[in-house]
Structure formats: C-alpha cells, structure tokens
PDB file of C-alpha atoms and ligand atoms in Angstrom:
ATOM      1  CA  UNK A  17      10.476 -22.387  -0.720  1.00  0.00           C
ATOM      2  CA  UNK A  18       9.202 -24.620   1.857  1.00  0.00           C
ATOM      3  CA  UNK A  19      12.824 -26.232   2.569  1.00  0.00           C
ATOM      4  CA  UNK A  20      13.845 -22.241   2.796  1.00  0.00           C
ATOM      5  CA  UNK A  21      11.388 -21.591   5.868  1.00  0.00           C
ATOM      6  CA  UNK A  22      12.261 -24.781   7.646  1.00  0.00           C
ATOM      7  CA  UNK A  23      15.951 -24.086   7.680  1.00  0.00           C
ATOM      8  CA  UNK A  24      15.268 -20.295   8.945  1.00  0.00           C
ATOM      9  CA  UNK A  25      13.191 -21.248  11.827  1.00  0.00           C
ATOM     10  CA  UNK A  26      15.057 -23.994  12.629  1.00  0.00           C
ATOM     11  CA  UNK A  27      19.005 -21.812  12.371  1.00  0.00           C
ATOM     12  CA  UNK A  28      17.131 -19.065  14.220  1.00  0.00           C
ATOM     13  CA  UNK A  29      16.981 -16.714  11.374  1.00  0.00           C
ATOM     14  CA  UNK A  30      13.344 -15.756  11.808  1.00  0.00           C
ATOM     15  CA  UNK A  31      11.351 -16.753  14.604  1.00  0.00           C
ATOM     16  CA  UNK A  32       7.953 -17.069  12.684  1.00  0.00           C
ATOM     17  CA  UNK A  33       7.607 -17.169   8.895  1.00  0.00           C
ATOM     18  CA  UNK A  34       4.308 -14.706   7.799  1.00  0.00           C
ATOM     19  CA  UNK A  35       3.046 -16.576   4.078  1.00  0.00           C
ATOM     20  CA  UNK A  36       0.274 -18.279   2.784  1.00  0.00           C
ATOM     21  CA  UNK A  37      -1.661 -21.855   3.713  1.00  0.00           C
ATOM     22  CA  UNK A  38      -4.073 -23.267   1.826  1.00  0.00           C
ATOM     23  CA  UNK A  39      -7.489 -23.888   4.257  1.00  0.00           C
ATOM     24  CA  UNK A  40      -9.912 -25.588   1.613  1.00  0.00           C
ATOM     25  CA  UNK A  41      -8.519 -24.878  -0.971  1.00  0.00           C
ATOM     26  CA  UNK A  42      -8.028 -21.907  -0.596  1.00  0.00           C
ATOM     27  CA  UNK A  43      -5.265 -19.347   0.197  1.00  0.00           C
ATOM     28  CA  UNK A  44      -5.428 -17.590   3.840  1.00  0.00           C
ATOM     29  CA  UNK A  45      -2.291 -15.563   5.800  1.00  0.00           C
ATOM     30  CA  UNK A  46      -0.777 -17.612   8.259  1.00  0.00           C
ATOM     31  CA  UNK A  47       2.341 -17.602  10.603  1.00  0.00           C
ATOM     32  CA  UNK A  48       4.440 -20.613  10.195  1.00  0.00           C
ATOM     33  CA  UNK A  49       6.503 -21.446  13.560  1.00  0.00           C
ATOM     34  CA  UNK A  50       9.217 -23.810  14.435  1.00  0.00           C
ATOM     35  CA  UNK A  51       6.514 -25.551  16.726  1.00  0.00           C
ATOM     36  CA  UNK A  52       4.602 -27.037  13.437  1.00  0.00           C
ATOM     37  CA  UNK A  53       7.156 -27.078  11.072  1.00  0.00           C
ATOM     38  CA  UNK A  54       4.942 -29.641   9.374  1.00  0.00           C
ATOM     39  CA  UNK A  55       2.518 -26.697   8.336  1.00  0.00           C
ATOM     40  CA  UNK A  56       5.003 -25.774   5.527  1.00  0.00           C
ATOM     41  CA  UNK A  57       3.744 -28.854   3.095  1.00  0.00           C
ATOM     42  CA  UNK A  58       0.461 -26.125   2.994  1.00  0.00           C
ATOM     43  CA  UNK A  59       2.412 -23.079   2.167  1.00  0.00           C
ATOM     44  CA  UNK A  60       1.777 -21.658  -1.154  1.00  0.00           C
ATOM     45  CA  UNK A  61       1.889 -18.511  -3.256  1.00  0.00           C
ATOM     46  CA  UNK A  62      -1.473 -16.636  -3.037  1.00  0.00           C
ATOM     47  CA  UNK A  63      -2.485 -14.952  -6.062  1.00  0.00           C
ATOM     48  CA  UNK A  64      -5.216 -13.296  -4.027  1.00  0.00           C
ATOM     49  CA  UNK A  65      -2.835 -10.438  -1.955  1.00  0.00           C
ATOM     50  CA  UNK A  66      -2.932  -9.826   2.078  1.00  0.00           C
ATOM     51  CA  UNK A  67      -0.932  -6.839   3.283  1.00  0.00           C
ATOM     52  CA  UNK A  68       1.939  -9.490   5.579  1.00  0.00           C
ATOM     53  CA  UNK A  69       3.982  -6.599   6.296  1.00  0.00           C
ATOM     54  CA  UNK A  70       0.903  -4.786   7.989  1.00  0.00           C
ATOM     55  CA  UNK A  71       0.544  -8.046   9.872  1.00  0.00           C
ATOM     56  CA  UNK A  72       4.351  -7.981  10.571  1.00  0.00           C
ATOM     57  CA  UNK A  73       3.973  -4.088  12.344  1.00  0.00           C
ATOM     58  CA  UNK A  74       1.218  -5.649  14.336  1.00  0.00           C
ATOM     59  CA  UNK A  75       3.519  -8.133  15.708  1.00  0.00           C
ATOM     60  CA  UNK A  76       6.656  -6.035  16.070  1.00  0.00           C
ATOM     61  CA  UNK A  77       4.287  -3.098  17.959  1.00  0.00           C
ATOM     62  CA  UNK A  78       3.464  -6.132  20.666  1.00  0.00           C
ATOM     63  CA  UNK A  79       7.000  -8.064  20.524  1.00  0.00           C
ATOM     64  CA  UNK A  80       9.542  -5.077  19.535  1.00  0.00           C
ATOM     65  CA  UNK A  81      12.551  -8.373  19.599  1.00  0.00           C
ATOM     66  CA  UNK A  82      10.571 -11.243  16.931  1.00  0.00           C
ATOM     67  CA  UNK A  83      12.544 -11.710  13.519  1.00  0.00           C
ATOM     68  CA  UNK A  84       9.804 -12.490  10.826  1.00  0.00           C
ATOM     69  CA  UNK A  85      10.289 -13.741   7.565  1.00  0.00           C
ATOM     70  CA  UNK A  86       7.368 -13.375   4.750  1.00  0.00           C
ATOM     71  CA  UNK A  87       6.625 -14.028   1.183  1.00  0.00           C
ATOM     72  CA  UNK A  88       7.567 -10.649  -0.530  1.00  0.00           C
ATOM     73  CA  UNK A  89       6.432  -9.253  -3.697  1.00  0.00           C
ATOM     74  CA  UNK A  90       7.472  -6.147  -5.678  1.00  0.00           C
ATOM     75  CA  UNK A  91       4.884  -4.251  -3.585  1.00  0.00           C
ATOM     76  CA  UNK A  92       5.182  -5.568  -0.572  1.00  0.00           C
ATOM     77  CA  UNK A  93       9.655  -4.344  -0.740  1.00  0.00           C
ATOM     78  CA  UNK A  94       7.647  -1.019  -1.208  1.00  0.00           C
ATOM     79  CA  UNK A  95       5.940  -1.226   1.337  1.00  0.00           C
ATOM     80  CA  UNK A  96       8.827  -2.428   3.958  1.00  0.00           C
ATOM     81  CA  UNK A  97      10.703   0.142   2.538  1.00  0.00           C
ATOM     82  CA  UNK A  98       8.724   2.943   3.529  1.00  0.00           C
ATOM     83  CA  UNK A  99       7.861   1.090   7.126  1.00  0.00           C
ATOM     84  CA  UNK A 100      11.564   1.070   7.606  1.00  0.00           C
ATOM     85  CA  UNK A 101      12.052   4.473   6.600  1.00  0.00           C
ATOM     86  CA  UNK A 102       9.384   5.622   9.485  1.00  0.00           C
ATOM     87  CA  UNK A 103      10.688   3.441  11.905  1.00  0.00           C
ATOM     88  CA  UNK A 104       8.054   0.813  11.725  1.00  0.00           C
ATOM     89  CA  UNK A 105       9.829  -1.987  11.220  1.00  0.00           C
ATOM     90  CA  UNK A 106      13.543  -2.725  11.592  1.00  0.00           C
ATOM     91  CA  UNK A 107      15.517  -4.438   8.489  1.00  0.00           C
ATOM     92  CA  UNK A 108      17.563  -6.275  10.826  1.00  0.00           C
ATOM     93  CA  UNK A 109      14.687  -8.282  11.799  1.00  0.00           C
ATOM     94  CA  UNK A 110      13.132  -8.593   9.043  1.00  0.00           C
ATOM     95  CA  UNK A 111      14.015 -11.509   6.154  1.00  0.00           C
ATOM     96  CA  UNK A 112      12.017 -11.347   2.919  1.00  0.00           C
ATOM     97  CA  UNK A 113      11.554 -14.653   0.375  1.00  0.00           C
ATOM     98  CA  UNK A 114      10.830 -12.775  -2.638  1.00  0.00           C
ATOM     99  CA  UNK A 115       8.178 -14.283  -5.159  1.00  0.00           C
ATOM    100  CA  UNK A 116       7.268 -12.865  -8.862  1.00  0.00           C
ATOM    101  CA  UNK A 117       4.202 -10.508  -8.802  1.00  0.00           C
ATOM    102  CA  UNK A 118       2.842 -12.931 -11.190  1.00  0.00           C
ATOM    103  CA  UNK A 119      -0.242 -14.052 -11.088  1.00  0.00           C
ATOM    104  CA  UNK A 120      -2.112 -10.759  -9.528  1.00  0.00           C
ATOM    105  CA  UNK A 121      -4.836  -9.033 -10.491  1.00  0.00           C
ATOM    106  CA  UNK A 122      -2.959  -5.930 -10.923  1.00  0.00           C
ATOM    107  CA  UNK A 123      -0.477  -7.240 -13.169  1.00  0.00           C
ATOM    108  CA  UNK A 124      -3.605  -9.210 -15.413  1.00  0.00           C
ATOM    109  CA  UNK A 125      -4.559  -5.464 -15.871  1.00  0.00           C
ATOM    110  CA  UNK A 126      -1.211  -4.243 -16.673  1.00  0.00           C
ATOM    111  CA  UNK A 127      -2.298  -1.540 -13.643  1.00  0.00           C
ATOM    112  CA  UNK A 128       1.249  -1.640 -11.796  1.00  0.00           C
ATOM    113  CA  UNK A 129       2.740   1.838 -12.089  1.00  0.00           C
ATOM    114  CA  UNK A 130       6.248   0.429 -11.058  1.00  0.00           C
ATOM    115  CA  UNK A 131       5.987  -2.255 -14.129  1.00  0.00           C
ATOM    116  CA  UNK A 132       8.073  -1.345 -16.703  1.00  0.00           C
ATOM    117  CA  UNK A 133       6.701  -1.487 -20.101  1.00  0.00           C
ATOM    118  CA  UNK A 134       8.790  -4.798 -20.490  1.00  0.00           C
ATOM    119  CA  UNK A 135       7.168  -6.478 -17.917  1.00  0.00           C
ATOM    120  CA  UNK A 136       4.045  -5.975 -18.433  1.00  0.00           C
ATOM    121  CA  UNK A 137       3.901  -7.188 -21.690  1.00  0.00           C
ATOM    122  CA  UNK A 138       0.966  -7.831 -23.820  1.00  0.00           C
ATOM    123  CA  UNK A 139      -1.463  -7.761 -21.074  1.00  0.00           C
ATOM    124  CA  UNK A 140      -4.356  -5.930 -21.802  1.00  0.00           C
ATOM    125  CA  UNK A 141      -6.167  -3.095 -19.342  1.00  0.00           C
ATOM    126  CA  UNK A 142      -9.879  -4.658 -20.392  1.00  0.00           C
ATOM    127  CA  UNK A 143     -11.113  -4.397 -17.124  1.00  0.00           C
ATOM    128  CA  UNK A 144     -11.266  -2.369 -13.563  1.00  0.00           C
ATOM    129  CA  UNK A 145     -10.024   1.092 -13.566  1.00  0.00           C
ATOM    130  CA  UNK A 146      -6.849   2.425 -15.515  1.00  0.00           C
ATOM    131  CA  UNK A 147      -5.159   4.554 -13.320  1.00  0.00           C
ATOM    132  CA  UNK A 148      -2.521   5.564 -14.808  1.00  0.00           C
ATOM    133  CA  UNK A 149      -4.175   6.710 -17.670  1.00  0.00           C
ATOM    134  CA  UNK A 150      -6.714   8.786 -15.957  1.00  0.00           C
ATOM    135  CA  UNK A 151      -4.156  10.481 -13.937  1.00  0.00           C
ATOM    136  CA  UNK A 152      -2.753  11.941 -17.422  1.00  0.00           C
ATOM    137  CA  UNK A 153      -6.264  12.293 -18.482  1.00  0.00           C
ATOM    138  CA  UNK A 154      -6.968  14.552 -15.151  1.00  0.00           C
ATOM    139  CA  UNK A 155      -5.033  17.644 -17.063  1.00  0.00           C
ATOM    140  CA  UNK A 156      -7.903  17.430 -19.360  1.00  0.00           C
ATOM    141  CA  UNK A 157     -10.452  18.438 -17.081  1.00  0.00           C
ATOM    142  CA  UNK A 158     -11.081  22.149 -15.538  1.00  0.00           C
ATOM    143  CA  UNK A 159     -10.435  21.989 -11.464  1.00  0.00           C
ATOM    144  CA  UNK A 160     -14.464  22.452 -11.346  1.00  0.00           C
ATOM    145  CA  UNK A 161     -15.175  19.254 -13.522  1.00  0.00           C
ATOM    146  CA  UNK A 162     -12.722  17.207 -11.366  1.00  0.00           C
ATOM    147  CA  UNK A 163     -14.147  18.598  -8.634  1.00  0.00           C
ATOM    148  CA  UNK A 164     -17.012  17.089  -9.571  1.00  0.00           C
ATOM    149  CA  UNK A 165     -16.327  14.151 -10.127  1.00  0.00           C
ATOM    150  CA  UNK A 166     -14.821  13.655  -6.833  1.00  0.00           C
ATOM    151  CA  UNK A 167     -17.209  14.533  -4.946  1.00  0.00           C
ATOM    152  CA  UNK A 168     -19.659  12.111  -7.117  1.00  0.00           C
ATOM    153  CA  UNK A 169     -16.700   9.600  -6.213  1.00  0.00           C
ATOM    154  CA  UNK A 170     -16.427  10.081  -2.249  1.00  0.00           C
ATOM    155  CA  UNK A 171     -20.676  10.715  -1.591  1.00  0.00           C
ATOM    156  CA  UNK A 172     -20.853   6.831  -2.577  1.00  0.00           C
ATOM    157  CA  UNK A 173     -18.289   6.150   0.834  1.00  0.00           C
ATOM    158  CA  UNK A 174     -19.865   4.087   3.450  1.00  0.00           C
ATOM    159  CA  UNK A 175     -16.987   5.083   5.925  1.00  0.00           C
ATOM    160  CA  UNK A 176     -16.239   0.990   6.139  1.00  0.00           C
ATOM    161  CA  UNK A 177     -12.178   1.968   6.787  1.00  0.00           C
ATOM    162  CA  UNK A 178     -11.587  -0.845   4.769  1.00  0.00           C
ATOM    163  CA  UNK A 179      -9.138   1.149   2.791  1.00  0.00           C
ATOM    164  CA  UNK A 180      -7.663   2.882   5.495  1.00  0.00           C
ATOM    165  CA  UNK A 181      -7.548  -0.918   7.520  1.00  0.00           C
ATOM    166  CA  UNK A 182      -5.877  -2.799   4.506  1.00  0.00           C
ATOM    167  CA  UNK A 183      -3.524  -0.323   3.546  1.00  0.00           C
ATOM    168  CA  UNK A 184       0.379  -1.495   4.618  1.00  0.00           C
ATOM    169  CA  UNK A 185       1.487   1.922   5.359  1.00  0.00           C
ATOM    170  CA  UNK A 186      -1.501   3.079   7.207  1.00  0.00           C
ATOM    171  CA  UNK A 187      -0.280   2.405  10.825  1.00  0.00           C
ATOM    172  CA  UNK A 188      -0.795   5.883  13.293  1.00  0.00           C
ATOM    173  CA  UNK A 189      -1.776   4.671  16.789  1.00  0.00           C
ATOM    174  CA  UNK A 190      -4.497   7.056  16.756  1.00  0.00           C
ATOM    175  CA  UNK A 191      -6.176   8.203  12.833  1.00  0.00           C
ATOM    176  CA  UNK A 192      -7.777  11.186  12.834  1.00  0.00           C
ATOM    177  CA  UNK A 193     -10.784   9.486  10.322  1.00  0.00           C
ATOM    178  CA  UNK A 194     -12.029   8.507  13.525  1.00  0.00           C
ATOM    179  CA  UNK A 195     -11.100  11.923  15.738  1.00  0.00           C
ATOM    180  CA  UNK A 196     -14.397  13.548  16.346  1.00  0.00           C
ATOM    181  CA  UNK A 197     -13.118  17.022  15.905  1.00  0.00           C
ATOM    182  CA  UNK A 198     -12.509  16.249  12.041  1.00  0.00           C
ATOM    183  CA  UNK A 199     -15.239  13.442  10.943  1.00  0.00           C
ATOM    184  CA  UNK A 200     -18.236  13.376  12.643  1.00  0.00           C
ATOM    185  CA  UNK A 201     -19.490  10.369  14.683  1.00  0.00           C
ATOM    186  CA  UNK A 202     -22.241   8.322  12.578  1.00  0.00           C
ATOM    187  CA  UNK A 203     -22.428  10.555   9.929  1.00  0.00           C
ATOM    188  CA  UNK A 204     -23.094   9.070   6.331  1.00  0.00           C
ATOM    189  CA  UNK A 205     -21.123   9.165   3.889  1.00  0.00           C
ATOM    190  CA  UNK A 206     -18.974  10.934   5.722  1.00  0.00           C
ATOM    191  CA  UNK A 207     -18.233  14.900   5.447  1.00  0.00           C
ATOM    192  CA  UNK A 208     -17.055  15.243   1.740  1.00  0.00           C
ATOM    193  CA  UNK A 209     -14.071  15.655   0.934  1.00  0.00           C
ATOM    194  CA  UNK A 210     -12.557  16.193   4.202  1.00  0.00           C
ATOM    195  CA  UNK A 211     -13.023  12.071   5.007  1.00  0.00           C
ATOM    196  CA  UNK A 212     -10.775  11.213   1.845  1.00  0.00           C
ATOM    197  CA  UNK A 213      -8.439  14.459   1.636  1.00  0.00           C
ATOM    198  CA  UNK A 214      -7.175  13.600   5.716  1.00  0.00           C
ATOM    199  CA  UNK A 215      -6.523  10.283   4.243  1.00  0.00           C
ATOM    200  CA  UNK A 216      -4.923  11.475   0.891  1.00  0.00           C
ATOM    201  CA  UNK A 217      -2.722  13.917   2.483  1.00  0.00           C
ATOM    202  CA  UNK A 218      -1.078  11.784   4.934  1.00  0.00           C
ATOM    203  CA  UNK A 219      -0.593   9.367   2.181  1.00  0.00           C
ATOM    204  CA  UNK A 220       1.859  11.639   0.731  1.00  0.00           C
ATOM    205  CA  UNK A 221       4.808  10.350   0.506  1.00  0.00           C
ATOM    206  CA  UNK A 222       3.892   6.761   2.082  1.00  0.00           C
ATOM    207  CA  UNK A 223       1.156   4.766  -0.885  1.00  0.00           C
ATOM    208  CA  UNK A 224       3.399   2.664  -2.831  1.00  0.00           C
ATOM    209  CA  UNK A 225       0.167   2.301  -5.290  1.00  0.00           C
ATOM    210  CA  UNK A 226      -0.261  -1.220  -3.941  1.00  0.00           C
ATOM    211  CA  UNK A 227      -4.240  -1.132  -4.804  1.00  0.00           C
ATOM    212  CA  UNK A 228      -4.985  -3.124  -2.035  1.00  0.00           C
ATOM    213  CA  UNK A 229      -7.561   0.017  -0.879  1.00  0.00           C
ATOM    214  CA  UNK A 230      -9.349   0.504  -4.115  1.00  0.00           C
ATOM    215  CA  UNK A 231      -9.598  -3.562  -4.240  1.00  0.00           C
ATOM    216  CA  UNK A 232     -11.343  -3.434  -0.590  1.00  0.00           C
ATOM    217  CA  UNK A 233     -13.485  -0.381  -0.947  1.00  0.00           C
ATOM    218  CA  UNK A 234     -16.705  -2.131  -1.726  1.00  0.00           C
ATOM    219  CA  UNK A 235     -18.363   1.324  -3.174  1.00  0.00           C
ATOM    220  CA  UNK A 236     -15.271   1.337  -6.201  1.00  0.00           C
ATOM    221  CA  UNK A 237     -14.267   4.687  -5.131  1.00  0.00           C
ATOM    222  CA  UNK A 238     -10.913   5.184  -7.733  1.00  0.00           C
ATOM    223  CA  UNK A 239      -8.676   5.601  -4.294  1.00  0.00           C
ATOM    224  CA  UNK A 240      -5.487   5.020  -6.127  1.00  0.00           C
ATOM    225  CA  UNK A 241      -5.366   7.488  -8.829  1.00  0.00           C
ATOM    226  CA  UNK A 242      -6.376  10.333  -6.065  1.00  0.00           C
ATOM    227  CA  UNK A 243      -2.994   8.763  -4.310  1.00  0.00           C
ATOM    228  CA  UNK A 244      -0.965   8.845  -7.403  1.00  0.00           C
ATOM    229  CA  UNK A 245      -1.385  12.187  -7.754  1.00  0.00           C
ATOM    230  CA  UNK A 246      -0.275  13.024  -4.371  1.00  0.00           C
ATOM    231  CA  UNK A 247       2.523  11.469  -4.684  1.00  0.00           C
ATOM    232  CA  UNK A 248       3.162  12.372  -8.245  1.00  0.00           C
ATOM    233  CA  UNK A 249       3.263  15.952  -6.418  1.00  0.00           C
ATOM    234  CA  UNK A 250       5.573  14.718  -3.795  1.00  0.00           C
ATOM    235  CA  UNK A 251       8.196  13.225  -6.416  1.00  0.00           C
ATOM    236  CA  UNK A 252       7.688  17.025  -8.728  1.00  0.00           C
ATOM    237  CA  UNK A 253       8.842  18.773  -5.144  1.00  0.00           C
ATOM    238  CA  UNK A 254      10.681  16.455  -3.044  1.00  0.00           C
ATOM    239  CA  UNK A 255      12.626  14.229  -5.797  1.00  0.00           C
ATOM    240  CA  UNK A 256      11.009  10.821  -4.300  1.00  0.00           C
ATOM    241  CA  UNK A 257      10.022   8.004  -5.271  1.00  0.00           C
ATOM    242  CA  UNK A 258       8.012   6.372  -2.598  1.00  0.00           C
ATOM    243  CA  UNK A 259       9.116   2.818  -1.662  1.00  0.00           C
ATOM    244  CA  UNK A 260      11.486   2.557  -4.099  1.00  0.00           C
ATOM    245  CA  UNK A 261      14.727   2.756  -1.228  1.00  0.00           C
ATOM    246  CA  UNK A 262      14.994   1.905   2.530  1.00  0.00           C
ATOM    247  CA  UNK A 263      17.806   4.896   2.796  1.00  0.00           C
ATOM    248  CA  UNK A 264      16.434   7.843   0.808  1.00  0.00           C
ATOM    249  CA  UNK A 265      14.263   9.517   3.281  1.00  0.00           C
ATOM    250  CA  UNK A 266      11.055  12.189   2.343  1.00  0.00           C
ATOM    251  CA  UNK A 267      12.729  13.826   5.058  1.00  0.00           C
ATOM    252  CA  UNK A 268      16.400  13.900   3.635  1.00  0.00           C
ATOM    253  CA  UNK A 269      15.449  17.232   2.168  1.00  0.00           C
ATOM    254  CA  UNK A 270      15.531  18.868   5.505  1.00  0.00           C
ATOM    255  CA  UNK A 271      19.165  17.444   6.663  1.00  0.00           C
ATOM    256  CA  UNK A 272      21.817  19.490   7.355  1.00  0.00           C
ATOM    257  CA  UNK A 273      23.090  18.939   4.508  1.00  0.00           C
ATOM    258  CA  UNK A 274      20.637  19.913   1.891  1.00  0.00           C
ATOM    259  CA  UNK A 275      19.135  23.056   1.341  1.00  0.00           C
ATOM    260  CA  UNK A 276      15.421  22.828   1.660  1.00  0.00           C
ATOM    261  CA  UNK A 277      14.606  24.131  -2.460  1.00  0.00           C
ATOM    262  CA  UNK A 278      11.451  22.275  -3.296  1.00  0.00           C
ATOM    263  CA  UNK A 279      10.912  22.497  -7.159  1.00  0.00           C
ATOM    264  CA  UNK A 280       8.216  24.469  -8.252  1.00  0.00           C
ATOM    265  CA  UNK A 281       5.037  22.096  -9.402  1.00  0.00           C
ATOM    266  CA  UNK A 282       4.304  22.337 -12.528  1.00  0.00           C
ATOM    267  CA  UNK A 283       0.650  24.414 -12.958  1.00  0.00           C
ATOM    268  CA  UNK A 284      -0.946  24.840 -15.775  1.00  0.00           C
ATOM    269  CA  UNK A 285      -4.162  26.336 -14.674  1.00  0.00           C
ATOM    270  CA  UNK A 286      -5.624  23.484 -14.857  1.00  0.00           C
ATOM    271  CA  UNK A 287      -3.494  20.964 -12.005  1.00  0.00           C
ATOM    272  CA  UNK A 288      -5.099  20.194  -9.059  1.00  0.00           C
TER     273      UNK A 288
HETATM  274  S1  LIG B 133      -2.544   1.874  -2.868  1.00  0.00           S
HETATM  275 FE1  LIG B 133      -3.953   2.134  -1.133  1.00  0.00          FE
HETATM  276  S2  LIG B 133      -3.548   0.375   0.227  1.00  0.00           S
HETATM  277 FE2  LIG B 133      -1.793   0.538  -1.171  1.00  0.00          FE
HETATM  278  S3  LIG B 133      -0.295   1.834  -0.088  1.00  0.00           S
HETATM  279 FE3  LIG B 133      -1.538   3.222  -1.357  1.00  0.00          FE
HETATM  280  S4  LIG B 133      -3.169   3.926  -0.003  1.00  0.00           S
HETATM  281 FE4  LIG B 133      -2.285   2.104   0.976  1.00  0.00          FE
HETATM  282  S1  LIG B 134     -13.099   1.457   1.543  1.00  0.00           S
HETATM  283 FE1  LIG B 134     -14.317   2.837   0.186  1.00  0.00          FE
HETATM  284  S2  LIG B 134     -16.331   2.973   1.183  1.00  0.00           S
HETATM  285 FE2  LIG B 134     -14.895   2.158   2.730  1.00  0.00          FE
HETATM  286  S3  LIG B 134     -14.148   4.006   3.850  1.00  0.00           S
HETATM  287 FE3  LIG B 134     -12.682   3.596   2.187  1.00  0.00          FE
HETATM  288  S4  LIG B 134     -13.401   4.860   0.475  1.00  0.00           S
HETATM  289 FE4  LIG B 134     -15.114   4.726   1.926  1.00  0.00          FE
END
C-alpha cells in the first residue's frame, strides 16, 4: 500500500494521497504529500470510518485542478459514484486504492445492505439497530403507529448537524436545515418532522446507506432506515440503485431518449 502512494505522488498520478495515520495509536484522516513522503511508514487501514471523499469535495471546491488518491471502501465507490454523477468530483482526477470493508462496525453487525448474503457470513446482528429488517417490518405498522414512532424518534434531535456534516453526499453550498424560512433559528429539537423530512427528501436518490449519520447522531435517531426507504421508493419508480454506477444517472429518466413512465409504487394501504 504504502510503496503504492509513494510511486503515485512521486509519477504525478495524484498530487496528495487522502488515508489514514496513526497519531497515538490511533487512526486519524490525513493527506499524504510528496513533500513528506516519509509519513507513509504511519499509513494504515482505519477500522474506525471518516467520510475521505467528503474531504476530497472540500479540496476540489477550493483547487478545481488537484488529483487525489484515497483509501476506498465498498461505501466510499458509492459514494464517489454518486459525487461524480452530480458533478462533484471528476473521475479523471480522482484514483482510488481499494481496501476490504473488513473490519467495520457495519459489517460486525452484518448491517450493510449492499453485502450479499455471502459476504456477510455468519456474523451476527446482536447489537445496534437492524435496519434492514425494520424497513420490512415498517409494512407491519398502520401509517398512524409509524407516525408515531417517528416523531418519538426526531423530538430526541438536538439539531447538532452531525448527520447532515458527516454525510459524503451532503454537499449544497447553502442547506436549507439552516434557512430560516424552513427551521427556525434556536429552536429545540427542531420543528418535527419538517427538520428530518428536508433532509430525507433530498437524500433521495443520493444515501448510499453508508451509516456514517446514524453512527454520529449522538441522540440514536434510526436515520438510515428513514433513508432506505426513500430510496427504496426511488429504485420502485426510477429503476436506481444509488451508488451502485458512475454512468447511470437518477436523471437518465428524463433524456431524450426515455420516456418519463415512473412505475407505480407499490401501496398497500399501509406504505408510507
Ligand atoms: S447513510 Fe447517512 S451519512 Fe451515509 S450517505 Fe446516507 S444519509 Fe449520508
Ligand atoms: S445527528 Fe441526530 S441529533 Fe444531530 S441533527 Fe442529526 S438527527 Fe439530530
């Protein structure tokens, strides 16, 4: 890995390298430059997970022309994916070292929705929330019970935006979570639901189920399974999986060449 970074930056196929060095031990982001090459005998694999690519549309929004190379798991191609698809990033600039998922916290809970049954093995879901389970579960419940329990969910919000600030595919200029007109300045926990529907709906078509939210939000507000069933609405209507491709657009539908013929979503009186 190491003797991988040194020869990009020093060919000039990335100008910085975004990975992990360990500081005490422990695991922190860091950008690796040509300028202290010697850094590298400190870069490691992080279990612990840091979004790089949000890091990487940071830099590229202050230095459009910088080539960056960064660790890459199976969430983090998501992610990239759907930065490249809205223009966030460019994949000619970008060069990805791609490490297993293994050892995450996600993948300890078998709580990846991308994992194929395969992969995940014998793990066990003994702990933290299981998403994908409660997302079938939802059908279960009349709209007013889920109601409900959302709004039990989204009164324990502190408004901290550490979901919205961790998230990789969070990155409008200006969020309206913080546009007076919609969530009031101060205000605690903020209006409910409008706070966490804003968020949900322009999530459609963008979470790649990462977790990275739901393992910030310090109030364990279950943020991804209200995201997976955004998008498992988006992939009912539009046909798309998010993340999974850099060239199949959410917008394709609306080409030229495709008649716009969203698929009916499937209600059963009881869908949200
Ligand atoms: S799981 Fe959360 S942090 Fe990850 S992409 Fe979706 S909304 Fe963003
Ligand atoms: S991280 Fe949790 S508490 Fe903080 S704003 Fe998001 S949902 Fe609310």
């Amino acid at each position: 890995m190491q003797d991988t970074v040194k020869a990009w930056l020093e060919n000039g196929t990335i100008d910085v390298f975004l990975g992990y060095k360990k500081v005490d031990n422990h695991p922190l982001p860091h950008c690796f430059t040509k300028a202290r090459l010697e850094e590298l005998e400190d870069l490691v694999v992080s279990p612990d997970r840091y979004p790089l690519e949000k890091i990487a549309t940071h830099m590229t929004t202050a230095k459009p022309e910088v080539k960056i190379g960064m660790l890459a798991r199976d969430c983090t191609q998501r992610a990239l994916n759907v930065l490249y698809i809205w223009n966030q990033l460019d994949p000619e600039k970008i060069q990805t070292l791609n490490v297993n998922c293994c050892p995450s916290p996600l993948k300890e809970k078998a709580d990846c929705s991308y994992l194929r049954p395969a992969t995940v093995g014998d793990y066990k879901k003994e702990k933290g929330v299981n998403n994908a389970a409660l997302l079938e579960q939802l059908s279960e419940y009349g709209q007013e019970e889920r109601l409900g329990r959302w709004m039990y969910e989204f009164q324990k919000c502190i408004k901290c935006y550490g979901c919205r600030n961790i998230c990789p595919v969070c990155f409008c200029k200006e969020c309206s979570l913080e546009h007076e007109d919609l969530i009031k300045t101060g205000a605690l926990p903020p209006e409910i639901p409008v706070f966490h529907l804003i968020r949900a709906v322009h999530m459609a078509g963008r979470c790649i189920d990462c977790g990275l939210c739901e393992e910030a939000c310090p109030m364990d507000i279950p943020l991804r399974l209200l995201y997976r069933k955004v998008n498992d609405i988006v992939a009912q209507v539009f046909d798309y999986k998010t993340g999974t491709s850099a060239s199949q657009s959410p917008f394709n539908i609306l080409g030229d060449s495709v008649t716009l013929e969203p698929k009916p979503i499937q209600l059963t009186g009881t869908d949200s």
